[in-house]
Amino acid sequence: MLAVYYVGIYSDKQLLGKSAGETVTIAEEMAARNALKNLMGTDDGRKPMKFDSDLSEIPLDFSRVNPSLKSLKLPR
């Protein structure tokens, strides 16, 4: 007989991800990965991303600096 643990990741009573594992730690990690996949919309059956000439037409400004956290007005 083998042990199996089944873990669900919830936020405000909404199931974000779930998975099984041989240990609680493995089940938690796999459930967290499943939750991230669900949040990002990157499930295993998703079509591959297109990396062709269409993306080369996007105008990019390499001289623009990314904003820092200090420059953002975040609520405290």
PDB file of C-alpha atoms in Angstrom:
ATOM      1  CA  MET A   1       0.000   0.000   0.000  1.00  0.00           C
ATOM      2  CA  LEU A   2       1.333   3.450  -0.926  1.00  0.00           C
ATOM      3  CA  ALA A   3       0.525   6.745   0.727  1.00  0.00           C
ATOM      4  CA  VAL A   4      -0.907   9.555  -1.356  1.00  0.00           C
ATOM      5  CA  TYR A   5      -1.695  13.076  -0.219  1.00  0.00           C
ATOM      6  CA  TYR A   6      -4.082  15.347  -2.110  1.00  0.00           C
ATOM      7  CA  VAL A   7      -3.688  19.120  -1.621  1.00  0.00           C
ATOM      8  CA  GLY A   8      -5.769  22.061  -2.817  1.00  0.00           C
ATOM      9  CA  ILE A   9      -4.674  25.712  -2.904  1.00  0.00           C
ATOM     10  CA  TYR A  10      -7.499  28.143  -2.084  1.00  0.00           C
ATOM     11  CA  SER A  11      -7.920  31.910  -2.018  1.00  0.00           C
ATOM     12  CA  ASP A  12     -11.130  33.320  -0.509  1.00  0.00           C
ATOM     13  CA  LYS A  13     -12.762  29.876  -0.724  1.00  0.00           C
ATOM     14  CA  GLN A  14     -11.953  29.635  -4.465  1.00  0.00           C
ATOM     15  CA  LEU A  15      -9.917  26.625  -5.590  1.00  0.00           C
ATOM     16  CA  LEU A  16      -6.836  27.840  -7.482  1.00  0.00           C
ATOM     17  CA  GLY A  17      -4.987  24.550  -7.931  1.00  0.00           C
ATOM     18  CA  LYS A  18      -4.858  20.948  -6.778  1.00  0.00           C
ATOM     19  CA  SER A  19      -2.522  17.974  -7.021  1.00  0.00           C
ATOM     20  CA  ALA A  20      -1.526  14.678  -5.451  1.00  0.00           C
ATOM     21  CA  GLY A  21       1.899  13.580  -4.187  1.00  0.00           C
ATOM     22  CA  GLU A  22       3.771  10.899  -2.277  1.00  0.00           C
ATOM     23  CA  THR A  23       4.427  13.349   0.574  1.00  0.00           C
ATOM     24  CA  VAL A  24       2.639  16.468   1.793  1.00  0.00           C
ATOM     25  CA  THR A  25       5.563  18.611   0.602  1.00  0.00           C
ATOM     26  CA  ILE A  26       5.441  17.179  -2.923  1.00  0.00           C
ATOM     27  CA  ALA A  27       1.653  17.524  -3.074  1.00  0.00           C
ATOM     28  CA  GLU A  28       1.874  21.170  -1.914  1.00  0.00           C
ATOM     29  CA  GLU A  29       4.531  22.016  -4.507  1.00  0.00           C
ATOM     30  CA  MET A  30       2.627  20.341  -7.327  1.00  0.00           C
ATOM     31  CA  ALA A  31      -0.624  22.066  -6.266  1.00  0.00           C
ATOM     32  CA  ALA A  32       1.202  25.424  -6.239  1.00  0.00           C
ATOM     33  CA  ARG A  33       2.503  24.737  -9.758  1.00  0.00           C
ATOM     34  CA  ASN A  34      -1.016  23.811 -10.859  1.00  0.00           C
ATOM     35  CA  ALA A  35      -2.383  27.038  -9.342  1.00  0.00           C
ATOM     36  CA  LEU A  36       0.218  29.116 -11.210  1.00  0.00           C
ATOM     37  CA  LYS A  37      -0.576  27.316 -14.461  1.00  0.00           C
ATOM     38  CA  ASN A  38      -4.271  28.048 -13.957  1.00  0.00           C
ATOM     39  CA  LEU A  39      -3.673  31.715 -13.073  1.00  0.00           C
ATOM     40  CA  MET A  40      -1.350  32.262 -16.044  1.00  0.00           C
ATOM     41  CA  GLY A  41      -3.464  30.250 -18.477  1.00  0.00           C
ATOM     42  CA  THR A  42      -0.586  27.955 -19.429  1.00  0.00           C
ATOM     43  CA  ASP A  43      -2.128  24.510 -19.215  1.00  0.00           C
ATOM     44  CA  ASP A  44      -0.530  21.478 -20.873  1.00  0.00           C
ATOM     45  CA  GLY A  45      -3.043  21.431 -23.745  1.00  0.00           C
ATOM     46  CA  ARG A  46      -2.349  25.025 -24.769  1.00  0.00           C
ATOM     47  CA  LYS A  47      -1.184  25.815 -28.288  1.00  0.00           C
ATOM     48  CA  PRO A  48       2.511  26.711 -28.548  1.00  0.00           C
ATOM     49  CA  MET A  49       3.412  30.387 -28.505  1.00  0.00           C
ATOM     50  CA  LYS A  50       4.158  31.881 -31.913  1.00  0.00           C
ATOM     51  CA  PHE A  51       7.738  33.067 -32.346  1.00  0.00           C
ATOM     52  CA  ASP A  52       7.792  34.096 -35.973  1.00  0.00           C
ATOM     53  CA  SER A  53       8.097  37.214 -38.104  1.00  0.00           C
ATOM     54  CA  ASP A  54       4.802  38.672 -36.802  1.00  0.00           C
ATOM     55  CA  LEU A  55       6.454  39.439 -33.468  1.00  0.00           C
ATOM     56  CA  SER A  56       9.395  41.184 -35.115  1.00  0.00           C
ATOM     57  CA  GLU A  57       7.038  43.965 -36.242  1.00  0.00           C
ATOM     58  CA  ILE A  58       6.343  45.060 -32.653  1.00  0.00           C
ATOM     59  CA  PRO A  59       8.038  48.423 -32.002  1.00  0.00           C
ATOM     60  CA  LEU A  60      10.418  48.162 -29.058  1.00  0.00           C
ATOM     61  CA  ASP A  61      12.071  51.091 -27.299  1.00  0.00           C
ATOM     62  CA  PHE A  62      15.335  49.769 -25.859  1.00  0.00           C
ATOM     63  CA  SER A  63      16.302  53.196 -24.482  1.00  0.00           C
ATOM     64  CA  ARG A  64      13.279  53.310 -22.126  1.00  0.00           C
ATOM     65  CA  VAL A  65      14.086  52.451 -18.514  1.00  0.00           C
ATOM     66  CA  ASN A  66      11.736  50.204 -16.550  1.00  0.00           C
ATOM     67  CA  PRO A  67      10.075  51.911 -13.564  1.00  0.00           C
ATOM     68  CA  SER A  68      11.455  51.146 -10.131  1.00  0.00           C
ATOM     69  CA  LEU A  69       9.354  50.218  -7.109  1.00  0.00           C
ATOM     70  CA  LYS A  70      10.294  53.519  -5.475  1.00  0.00           C
ATOM     71  CA  SER A  71       8.780  55.475  -8.368  1.00  0.00           C
ATOM     72  CA  LEU A  72       5.408  53.700  -8.090  1.00  0.00           C
ATOM     73  CA  LYS A  73       2.753  55.249  -5.861  1.00  0.00           C
ATOM     74  CA  LEU A  74       1.594  52.181  -3.931  1.00  0.00           C
ATOM     75  CA  PRO A  75      -0.964  52.275  -1.094  1.00  0.00           C
ATOM     76  CA  ARG A  76       0.473  51.476   2.324  1.00  0.00           C
TER      77      ARG A  76
END
